[in-house]
Coordinates of C-alpha atoms in Angstrom, one line a residue:
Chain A
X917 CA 16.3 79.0 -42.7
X918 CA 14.5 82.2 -44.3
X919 CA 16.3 84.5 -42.2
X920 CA 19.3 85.9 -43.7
X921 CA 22.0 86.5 -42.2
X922 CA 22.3 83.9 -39.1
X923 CA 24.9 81.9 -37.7
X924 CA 24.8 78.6 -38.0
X925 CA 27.1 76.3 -35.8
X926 CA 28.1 73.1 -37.9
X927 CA 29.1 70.2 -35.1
X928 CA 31.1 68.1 -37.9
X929 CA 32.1 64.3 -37.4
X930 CA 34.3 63.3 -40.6
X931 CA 33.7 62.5 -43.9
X932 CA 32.7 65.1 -47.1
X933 CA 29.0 65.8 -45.3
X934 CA 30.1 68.6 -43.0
X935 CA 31.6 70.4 -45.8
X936 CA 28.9 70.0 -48.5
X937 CA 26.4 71.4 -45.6
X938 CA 28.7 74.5 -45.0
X939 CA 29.0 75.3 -48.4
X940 CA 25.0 74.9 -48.9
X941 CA 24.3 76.9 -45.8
X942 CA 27.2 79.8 -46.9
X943 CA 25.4 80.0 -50.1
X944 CA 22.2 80.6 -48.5
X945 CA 23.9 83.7 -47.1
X946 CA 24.3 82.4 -43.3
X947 CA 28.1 82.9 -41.6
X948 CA 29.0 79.5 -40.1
X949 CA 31.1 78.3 -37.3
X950 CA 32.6 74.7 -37.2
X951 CA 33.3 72.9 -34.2
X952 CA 35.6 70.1 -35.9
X953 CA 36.9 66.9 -34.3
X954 CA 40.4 65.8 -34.2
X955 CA 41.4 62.8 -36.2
X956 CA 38.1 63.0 -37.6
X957 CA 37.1 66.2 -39.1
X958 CA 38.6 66.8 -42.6
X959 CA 40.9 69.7 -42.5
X960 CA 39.4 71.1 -45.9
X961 CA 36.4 72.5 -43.9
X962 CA 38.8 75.0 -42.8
X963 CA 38.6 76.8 -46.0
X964 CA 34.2 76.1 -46.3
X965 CA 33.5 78.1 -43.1
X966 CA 34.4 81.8 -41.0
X967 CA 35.0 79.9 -38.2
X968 CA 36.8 76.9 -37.1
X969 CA 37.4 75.4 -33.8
X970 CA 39.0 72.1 -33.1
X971 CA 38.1 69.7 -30.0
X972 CA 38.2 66.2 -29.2
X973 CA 35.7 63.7 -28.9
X974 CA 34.1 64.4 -25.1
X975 CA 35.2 68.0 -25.0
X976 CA 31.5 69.1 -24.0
X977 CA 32.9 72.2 -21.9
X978 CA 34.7 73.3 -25.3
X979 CA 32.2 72.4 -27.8
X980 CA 29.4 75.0 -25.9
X981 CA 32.6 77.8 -25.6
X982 CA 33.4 77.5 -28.9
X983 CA 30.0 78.3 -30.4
X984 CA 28.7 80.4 -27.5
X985 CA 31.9 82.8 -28.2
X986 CA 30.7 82.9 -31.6
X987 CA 27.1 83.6 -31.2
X988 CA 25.8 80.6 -32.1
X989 CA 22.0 79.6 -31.4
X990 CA 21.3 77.3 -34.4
X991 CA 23.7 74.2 -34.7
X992 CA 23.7 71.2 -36.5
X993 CA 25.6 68.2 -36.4
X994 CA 26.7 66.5 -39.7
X995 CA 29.5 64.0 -40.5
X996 CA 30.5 60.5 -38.9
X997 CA 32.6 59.7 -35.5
X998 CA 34.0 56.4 -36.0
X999 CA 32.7 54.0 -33.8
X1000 CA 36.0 52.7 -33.1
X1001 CA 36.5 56.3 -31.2
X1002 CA 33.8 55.4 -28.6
X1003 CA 35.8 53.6 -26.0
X1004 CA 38.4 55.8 -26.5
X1005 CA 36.6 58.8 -25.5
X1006 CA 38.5 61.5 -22.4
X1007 CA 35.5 63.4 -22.2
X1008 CA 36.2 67.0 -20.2
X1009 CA 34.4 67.8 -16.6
X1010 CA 31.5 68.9 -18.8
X1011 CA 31.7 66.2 -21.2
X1012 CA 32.0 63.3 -17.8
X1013 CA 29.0 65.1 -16.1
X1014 CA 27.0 64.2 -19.5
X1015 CA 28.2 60.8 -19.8
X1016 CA 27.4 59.8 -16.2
X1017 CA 24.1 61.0 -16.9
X1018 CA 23.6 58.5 -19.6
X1019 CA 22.5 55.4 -18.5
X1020 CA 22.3 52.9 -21.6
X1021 CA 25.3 54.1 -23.8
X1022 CA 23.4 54.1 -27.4
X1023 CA 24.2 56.5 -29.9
X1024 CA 20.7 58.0 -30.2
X1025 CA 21.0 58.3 -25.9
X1026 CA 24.3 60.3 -26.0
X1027 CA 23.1 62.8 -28.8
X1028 CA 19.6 63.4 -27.5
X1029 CA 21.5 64.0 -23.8
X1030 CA 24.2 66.7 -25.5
X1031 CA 21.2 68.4 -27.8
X1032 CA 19.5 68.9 -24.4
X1033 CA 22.8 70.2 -22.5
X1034 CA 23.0 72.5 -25.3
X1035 CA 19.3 73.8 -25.3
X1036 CA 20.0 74.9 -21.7
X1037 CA 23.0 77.0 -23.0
X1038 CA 20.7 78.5 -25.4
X1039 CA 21.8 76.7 -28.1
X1040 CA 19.6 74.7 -30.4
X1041 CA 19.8 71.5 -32.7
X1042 CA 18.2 72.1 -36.2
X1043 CA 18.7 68.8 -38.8
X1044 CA 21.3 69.2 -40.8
X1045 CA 19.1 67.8 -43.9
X1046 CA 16.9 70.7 -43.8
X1047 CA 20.0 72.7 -45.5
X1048 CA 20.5 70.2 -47.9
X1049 CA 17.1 68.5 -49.0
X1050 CA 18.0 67.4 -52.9
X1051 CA 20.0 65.1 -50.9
X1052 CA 17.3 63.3 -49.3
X1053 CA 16.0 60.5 -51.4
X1054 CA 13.0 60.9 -54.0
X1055 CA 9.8 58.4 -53.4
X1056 CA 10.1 56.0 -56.5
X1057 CA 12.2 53.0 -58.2
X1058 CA 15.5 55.0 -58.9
X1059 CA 17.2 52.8 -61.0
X1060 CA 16.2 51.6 -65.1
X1061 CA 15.8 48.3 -63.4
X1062 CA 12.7 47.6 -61.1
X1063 CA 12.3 45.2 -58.2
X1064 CA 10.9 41.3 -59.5
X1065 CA 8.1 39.9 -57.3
X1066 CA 10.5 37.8 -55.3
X1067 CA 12.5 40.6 -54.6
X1068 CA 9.4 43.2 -53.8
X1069 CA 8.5 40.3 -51.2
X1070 CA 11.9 40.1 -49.9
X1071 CA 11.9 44.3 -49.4
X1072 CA 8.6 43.8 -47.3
X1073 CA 10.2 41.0 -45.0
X1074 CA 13.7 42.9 -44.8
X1075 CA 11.7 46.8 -44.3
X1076 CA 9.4 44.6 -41.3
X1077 CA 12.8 43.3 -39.4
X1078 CA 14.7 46.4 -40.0
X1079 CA 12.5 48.2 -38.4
X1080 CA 11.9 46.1 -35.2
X1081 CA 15.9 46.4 -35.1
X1082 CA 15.1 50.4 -35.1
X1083 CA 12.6 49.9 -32.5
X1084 CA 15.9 48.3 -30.2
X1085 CA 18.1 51.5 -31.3
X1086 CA 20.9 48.8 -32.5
X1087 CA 21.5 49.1 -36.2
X1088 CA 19.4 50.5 -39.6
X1089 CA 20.4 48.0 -42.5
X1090 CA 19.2 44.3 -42.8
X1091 CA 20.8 42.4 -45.5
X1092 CA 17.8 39.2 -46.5
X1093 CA 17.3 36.8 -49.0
X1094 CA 14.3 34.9 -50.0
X1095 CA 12.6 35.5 -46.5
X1096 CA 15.8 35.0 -44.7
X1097 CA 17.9 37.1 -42.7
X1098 CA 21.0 37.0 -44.0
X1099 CA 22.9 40.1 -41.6
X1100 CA 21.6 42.4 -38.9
X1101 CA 23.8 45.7 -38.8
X1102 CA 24.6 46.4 -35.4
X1103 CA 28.3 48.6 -34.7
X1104 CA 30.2 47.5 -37.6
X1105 CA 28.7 49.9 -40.4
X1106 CA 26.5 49.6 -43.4
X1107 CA 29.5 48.5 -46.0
X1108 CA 30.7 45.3 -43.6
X1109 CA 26.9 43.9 -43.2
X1110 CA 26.2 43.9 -47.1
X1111 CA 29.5 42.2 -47.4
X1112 CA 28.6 39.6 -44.9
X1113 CA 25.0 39.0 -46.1
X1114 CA 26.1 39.3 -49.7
X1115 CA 28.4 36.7 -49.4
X1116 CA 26.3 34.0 -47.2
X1117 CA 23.4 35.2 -50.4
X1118 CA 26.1 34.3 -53.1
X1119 CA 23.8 36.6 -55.5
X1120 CA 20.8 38.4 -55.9
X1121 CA 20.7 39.6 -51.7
X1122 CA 18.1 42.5 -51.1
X1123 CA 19.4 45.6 -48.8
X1124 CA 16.8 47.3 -46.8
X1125 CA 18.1 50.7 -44.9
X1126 CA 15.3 52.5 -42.8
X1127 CA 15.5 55.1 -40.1
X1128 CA 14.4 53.8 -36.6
X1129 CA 10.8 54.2 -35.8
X1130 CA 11.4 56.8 -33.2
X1131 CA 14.5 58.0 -34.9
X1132 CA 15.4 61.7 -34.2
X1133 CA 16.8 63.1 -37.6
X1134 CA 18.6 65.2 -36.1
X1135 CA 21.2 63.6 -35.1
X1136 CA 21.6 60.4 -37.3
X1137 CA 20.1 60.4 -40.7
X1138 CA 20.6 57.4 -42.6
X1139 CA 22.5 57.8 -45.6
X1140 CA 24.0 55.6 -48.4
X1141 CA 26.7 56.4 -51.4
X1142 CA 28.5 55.3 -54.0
X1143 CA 30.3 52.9 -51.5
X1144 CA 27.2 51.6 -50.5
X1145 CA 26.3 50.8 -54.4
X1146 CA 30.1 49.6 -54.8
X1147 CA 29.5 47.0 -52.2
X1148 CA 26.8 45.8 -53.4
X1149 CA 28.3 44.9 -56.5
X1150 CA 31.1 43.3 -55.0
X1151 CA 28.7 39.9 -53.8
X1152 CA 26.4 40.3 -56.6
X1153 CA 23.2 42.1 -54.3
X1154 CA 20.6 43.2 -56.4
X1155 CA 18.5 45.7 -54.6
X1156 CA 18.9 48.6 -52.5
X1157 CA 15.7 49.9 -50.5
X1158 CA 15.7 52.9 -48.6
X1159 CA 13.3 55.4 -46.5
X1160 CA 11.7 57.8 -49.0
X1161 CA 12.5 61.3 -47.6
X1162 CA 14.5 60.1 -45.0
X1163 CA 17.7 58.8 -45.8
X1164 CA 20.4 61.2 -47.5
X1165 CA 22.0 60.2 -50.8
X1166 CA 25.7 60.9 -51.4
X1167 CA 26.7 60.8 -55.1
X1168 CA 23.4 60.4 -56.0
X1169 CA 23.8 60.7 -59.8
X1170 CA 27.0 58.7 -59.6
X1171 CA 24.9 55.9 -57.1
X1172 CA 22.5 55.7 -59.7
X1173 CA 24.7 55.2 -62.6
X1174 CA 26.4 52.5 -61.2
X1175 CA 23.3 51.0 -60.6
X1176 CA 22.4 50.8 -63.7
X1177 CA 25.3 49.9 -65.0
X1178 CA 25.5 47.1 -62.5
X1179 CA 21.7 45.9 -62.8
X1180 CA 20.5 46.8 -59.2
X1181 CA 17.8 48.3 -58.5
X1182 CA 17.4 51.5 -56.1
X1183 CA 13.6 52.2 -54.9
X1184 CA 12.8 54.8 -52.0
X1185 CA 9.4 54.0 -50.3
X1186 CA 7.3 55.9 -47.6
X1187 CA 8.3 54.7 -44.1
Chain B
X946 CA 13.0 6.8 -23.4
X947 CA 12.5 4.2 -20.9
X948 CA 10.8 1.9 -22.7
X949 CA 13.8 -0.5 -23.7
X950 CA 15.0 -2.0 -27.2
X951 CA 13.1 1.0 -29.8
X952 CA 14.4 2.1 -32.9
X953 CA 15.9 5.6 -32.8
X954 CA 16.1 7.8 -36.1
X955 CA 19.2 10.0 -36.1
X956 CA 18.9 12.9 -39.0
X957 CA 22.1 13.7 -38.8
X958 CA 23.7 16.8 -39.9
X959 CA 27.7 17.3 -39.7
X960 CA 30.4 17.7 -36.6
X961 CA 30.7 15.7 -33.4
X962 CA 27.0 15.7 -32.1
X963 CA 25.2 13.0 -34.2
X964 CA 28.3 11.0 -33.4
X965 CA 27.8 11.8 -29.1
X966 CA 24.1 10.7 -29.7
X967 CA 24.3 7.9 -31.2
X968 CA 26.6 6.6 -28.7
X969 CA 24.4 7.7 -25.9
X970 CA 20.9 6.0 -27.4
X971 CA 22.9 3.2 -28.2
X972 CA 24.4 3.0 -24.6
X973 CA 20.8 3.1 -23.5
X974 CA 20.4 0.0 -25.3
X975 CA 17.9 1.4 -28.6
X976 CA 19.0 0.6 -32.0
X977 CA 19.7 3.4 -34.0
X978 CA 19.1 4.3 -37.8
X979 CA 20.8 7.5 -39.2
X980 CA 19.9 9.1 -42.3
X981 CA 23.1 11.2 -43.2
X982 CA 23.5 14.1 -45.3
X983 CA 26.6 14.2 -47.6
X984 CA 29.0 16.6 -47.4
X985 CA 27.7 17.3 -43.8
X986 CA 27.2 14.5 -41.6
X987 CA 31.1 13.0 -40.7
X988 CA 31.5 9.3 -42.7
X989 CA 32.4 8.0 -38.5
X990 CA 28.8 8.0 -37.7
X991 CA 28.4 4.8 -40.2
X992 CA 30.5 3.0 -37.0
X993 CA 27.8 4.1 -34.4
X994 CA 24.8 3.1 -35.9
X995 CA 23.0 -0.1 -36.1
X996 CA 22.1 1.4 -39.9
X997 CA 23.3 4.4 -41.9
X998 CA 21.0 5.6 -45.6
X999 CA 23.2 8.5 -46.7
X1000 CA 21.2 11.4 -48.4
X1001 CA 21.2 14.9 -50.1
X1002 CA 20.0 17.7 -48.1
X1003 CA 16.5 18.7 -49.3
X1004 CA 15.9 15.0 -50.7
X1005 CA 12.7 14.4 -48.0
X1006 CA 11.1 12.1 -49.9
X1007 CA 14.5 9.8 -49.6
X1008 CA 14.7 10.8 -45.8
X1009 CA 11.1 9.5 -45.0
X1010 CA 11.6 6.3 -46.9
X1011 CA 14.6 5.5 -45.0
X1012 CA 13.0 5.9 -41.9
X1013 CA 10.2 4.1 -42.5
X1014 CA 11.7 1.5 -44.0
X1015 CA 13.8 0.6 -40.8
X1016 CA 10.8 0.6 -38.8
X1017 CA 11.5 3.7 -37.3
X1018 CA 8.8 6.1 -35.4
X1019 CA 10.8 8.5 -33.3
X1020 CA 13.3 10.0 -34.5
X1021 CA 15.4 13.3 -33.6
X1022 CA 17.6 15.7 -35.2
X1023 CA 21.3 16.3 -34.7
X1024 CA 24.0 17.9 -36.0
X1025 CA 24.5 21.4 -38.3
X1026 CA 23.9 22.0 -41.8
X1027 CA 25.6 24.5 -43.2
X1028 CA 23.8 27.8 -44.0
X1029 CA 25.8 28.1 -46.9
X1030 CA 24.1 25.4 -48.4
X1031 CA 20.6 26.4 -47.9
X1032 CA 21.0 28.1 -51.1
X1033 CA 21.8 25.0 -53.0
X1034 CA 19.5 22.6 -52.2
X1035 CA 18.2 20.7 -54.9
X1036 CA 15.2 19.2 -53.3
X1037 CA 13.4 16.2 -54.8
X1038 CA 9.7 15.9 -55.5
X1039 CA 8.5 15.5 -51.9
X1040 CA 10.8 18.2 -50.8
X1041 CA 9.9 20.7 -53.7
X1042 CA 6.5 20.5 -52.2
X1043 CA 7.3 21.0 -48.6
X1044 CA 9.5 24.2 -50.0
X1045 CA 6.6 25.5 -51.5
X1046 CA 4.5 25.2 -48.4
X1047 CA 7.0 27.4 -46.4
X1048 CA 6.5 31.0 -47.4
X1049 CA 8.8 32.6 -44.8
X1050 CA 12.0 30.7 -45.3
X1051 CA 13.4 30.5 -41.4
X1052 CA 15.6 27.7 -40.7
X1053 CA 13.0 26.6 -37.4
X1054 CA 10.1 26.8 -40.5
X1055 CA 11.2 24.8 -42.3
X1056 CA 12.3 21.8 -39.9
X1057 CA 8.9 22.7 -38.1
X1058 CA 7.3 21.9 -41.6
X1059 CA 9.6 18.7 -41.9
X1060 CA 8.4 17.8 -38.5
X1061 CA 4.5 17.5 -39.6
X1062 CA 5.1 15.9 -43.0
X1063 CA 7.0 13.2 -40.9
X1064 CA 4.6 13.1 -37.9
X1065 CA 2.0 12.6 -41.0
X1066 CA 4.0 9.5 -42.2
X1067 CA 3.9 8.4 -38.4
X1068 CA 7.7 9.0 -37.0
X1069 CA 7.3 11.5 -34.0
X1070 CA 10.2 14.2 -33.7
X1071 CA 12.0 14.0 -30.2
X1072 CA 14.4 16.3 -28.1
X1073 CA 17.9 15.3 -29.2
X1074 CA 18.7 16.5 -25.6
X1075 CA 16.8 14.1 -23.7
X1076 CA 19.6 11.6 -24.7
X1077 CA 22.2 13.4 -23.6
X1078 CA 21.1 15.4 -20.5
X1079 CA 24.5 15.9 -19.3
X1080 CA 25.4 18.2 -22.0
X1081 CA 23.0 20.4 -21.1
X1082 CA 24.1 24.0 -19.4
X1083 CA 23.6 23.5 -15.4
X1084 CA 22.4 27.2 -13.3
X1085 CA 25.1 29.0 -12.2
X1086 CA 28.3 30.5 -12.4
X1087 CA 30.6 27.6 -14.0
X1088 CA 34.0 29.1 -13.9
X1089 CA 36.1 30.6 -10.9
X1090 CA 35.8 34.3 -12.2
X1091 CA 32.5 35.6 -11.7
X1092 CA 31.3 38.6 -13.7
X1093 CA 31.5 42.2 -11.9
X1094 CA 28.8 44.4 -11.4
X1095 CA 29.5 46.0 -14.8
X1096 CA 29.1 43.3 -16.5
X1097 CA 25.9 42.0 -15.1
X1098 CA 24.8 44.9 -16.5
X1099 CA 25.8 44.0 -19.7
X1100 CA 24.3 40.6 -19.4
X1101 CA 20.9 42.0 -18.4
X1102 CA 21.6 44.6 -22.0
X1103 CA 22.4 41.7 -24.1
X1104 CA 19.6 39.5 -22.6
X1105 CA 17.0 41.8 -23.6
X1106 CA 18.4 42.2 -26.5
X1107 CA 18.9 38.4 -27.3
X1108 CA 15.5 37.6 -26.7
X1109 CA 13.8 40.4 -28.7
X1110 CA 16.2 39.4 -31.6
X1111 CA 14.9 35.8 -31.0
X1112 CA 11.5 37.6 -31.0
X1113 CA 12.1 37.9 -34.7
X1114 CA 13.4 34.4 -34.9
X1115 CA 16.9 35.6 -36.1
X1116 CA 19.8 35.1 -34.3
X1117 CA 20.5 33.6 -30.6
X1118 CA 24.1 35.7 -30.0
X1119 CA 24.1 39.3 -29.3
X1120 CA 27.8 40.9 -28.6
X1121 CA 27.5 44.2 -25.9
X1122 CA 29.7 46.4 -23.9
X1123 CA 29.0 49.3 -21.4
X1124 CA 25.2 48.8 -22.5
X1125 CA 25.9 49.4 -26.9
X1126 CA 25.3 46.3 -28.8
X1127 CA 28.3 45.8 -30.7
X1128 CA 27.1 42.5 -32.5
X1129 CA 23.9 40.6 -33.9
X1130 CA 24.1 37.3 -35.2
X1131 CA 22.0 36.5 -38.3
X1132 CA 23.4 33.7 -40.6
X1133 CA 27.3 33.9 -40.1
X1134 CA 27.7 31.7 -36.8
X1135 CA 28.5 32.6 -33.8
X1136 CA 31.7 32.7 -33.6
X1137 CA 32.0 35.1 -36.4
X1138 CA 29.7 37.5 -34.4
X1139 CA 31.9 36.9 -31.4
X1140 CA 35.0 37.7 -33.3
X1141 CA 33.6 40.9 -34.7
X1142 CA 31.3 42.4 -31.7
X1143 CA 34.7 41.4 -30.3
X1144 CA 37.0 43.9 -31.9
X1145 CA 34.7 46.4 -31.9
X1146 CA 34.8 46.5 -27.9
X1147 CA 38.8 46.2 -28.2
X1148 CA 38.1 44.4 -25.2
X1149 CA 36.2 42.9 -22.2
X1150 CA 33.0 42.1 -24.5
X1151 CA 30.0 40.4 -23.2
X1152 CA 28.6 37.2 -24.8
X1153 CA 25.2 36.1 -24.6
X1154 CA 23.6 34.0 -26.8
X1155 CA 20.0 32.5 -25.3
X1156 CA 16.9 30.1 -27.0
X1157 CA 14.5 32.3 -28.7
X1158 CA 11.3 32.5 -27.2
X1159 CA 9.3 30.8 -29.2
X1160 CA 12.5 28.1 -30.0
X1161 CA 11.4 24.2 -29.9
X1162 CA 14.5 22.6 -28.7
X1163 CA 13.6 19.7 -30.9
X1164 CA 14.8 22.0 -33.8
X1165 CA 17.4 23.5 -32.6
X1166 CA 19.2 23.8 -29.2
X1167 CA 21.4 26.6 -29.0
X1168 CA 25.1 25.1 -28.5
X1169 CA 28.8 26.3 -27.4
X1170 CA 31.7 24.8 -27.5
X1171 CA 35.6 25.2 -27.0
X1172 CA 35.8 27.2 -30.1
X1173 CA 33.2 29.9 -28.6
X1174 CA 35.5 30.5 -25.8
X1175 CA 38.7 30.3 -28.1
X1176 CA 36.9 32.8 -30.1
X1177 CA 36.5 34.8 -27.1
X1178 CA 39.7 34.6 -25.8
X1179 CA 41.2 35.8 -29.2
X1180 CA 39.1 39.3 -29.1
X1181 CA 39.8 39.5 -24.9
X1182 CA 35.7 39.1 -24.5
X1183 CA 35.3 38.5 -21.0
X1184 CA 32.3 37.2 -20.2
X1185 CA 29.7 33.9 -21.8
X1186 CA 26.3 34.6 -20.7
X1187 CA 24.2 31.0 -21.3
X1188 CA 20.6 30.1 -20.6
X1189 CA 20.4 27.4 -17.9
X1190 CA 19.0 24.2 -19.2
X1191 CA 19.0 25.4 -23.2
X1192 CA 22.1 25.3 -24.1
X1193 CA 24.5 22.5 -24.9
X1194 CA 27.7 22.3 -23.8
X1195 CA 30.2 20.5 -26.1
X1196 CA 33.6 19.7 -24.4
X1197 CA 32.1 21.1 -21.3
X1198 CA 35.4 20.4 -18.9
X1199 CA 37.8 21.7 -21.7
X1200 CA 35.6 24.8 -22.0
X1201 CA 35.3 25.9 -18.3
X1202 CA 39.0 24.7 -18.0
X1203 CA 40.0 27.1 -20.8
X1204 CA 37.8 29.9 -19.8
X1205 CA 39.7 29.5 -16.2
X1206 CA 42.7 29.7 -17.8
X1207 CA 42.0 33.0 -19.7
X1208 CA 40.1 34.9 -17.3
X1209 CA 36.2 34.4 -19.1
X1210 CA 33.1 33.9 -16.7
X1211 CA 30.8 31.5 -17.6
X1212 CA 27.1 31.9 -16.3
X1213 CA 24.2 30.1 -17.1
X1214 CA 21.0 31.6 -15.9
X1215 CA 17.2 30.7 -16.0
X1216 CA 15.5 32.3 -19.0

């Protein structure tokens, strides 16, 4: 990151992520190349970058042309592909050569197998949080409120199954109560399992969101934002744990806010 | 169960399966005493019971008096309660204290903990099974359809899956396709996890919902029904993976009948 002048390839998913990354890494003084998604890639990082290329999900052989062409060695990858999109994927010959090569179709597996397809083409995968670290979340209770007892006992049962869900690469984000499990995240996404647990808790649930053990952050950082705050809310949860360091906070004065205007509490411990 | 003429306890909890047990001790020729839980248990059981003490869920010290007063010294358990009442329970004295004992709140804890305070008081907790054997799931592939190579695959996934979520003593149902978990089960049922690991796939989903390892069947014995497969059909899941022996089967003729009709394999393996 020291050297001035690089270029950085930005693989972008959707959501405002990839653009708050280019602009970081353009004000840094690096010239950055966007491979974009359709249907998924907000048109907006058109105007955050020198470079854009569209592709569709799969399109392996066109992903590693676009950023070779522009002298890429340093990419990240930053922004969400809808899950929906994954059984809908026409990968490219260079995209079907990858997914026959992976065996157990998990996230993690894919990204790991297309960061080492790139590394051969002399491209390399750097994490995206590294260009944006007053993102990541601060050690410490966030919020005015701190966790009760109860609820400090309920983080420790909730941080202990989340991560022995991380260990199976399924989901990140266990939603307990009082030493029960009320939801397990698996495919449906952070927002639908507080929902669920929230609801079966009636009040006061505790949220615990934790990078897997071996989790590469690299590819998939956890992150929460005002959305995740917002449902919360919605079925009365109370606290939101997360991985100190490790898990990036959108709207993080805005999350915080409506914390406290909400009475939840937001602590960030050491994994 | 051989031994002719002994009073049966039923703790009954709601739909048809107090009601099915009952008939079958009775059948058997034991006399049966139910304590029923309202707003559970179904007011019907009251015709299949040679005595019915109806109670409030929690209220143990009600439950063990009931029992012992009708000379009762095995006893099993049938029937749900519904999770959305655990929340609510307003134990009585000798419930508060059993409450207090459990520190982990799991649904097997606490009817593990139920189990000794009543083995203490001298009524011995049976297998509701072992009255009504045929329910059980028998080895093999029940319907015509048997599941393709792919699938087995999936099977195998979920398995694994299953059992190390069981591991945690959390949910029995895990919803995969093309080797991605797509579903866990914690609290909401399993036809909720069905209908939403469902979607996700779009289609051809694979079911498997197993014992936990560590389950006692006394407890809880994991259960299907018509409504899993109607569930099923209504998201195009394809196949029910069961574990041979551990699983009851309610409406087991309608179920393979409708899974026959609507394409679903049914297997039941050995765990």
């Amino acid at each position: 990151m020291s050297e001035q002048n690089e270029v950085i390839g930005i693989i972008a998913g959707g959501g405002q992520f990839p653009l708050m990354v280019a602009d970081s890494i353009r004000k840094q003084g690096h010239r950055v190349v966007a491979v974009a998604h359709h249907e998924e890639t907000d048109p907006e990082l058109a105007h955050k970058v020198d470079q854009i290329v569209w592709i569709r999900l799969g399109q392996l052989g066109q992903l590693i042309k676009a950023l070779k062409k522009n002298g890429v060695q340093k990419a990240l990858m930053a922004g969400t592909i809808a899950k929906r999109l994954m059984f809908k994927i026409k990968p490219d010959l260079k995209g079907l050569t990858l997914m026959s090569k992976i065996a157990i179709f998990h996230d993690d597996g894919i990204l790991r197998s297309l960061a080492k397809e790139l590394e051969k083409e002399g491209i390399f995968i750097v994490s995206a949080a590294s260009y944006v670290p007053e993102l990541l979340s601060p050690p410490g209770c966030l919020t005015r409120r701190k966790p009760t007892k109860k609820e400090k006992g309920d983080i420790e049962f909730g941080w202990r199954i989340a991560k022995e869900l991380g260990k199976l690469d399924i989901g990140q984000c266990v939603v307990v109560r009082r030493g029960t499990v009320l939801a397990l995240e698996a495919m449906e996404g952070t927002d639908e399992t507080i929902l669920r647990g929230g609801k079966l808790a009636r009040e006061k649930a505790v949220v615990v969101k934790v990078s897997k053990p071996n989790q590469d952050l690299r590819f998939d950082i956890p992150s929460v934002g005002l959305n995740t705050v917002e449902s919360m809310s919605k079925v009365k949860a109370s606290v939101l744990a997360l991985e100190a360091g490790k898990t990036l906070m959108f709207d993080k004065a805005e999350m915080i806010k409506f914390a406290n205007r909400s009475g939840i509490a937001i602590v960030s411990e050491a994994g």
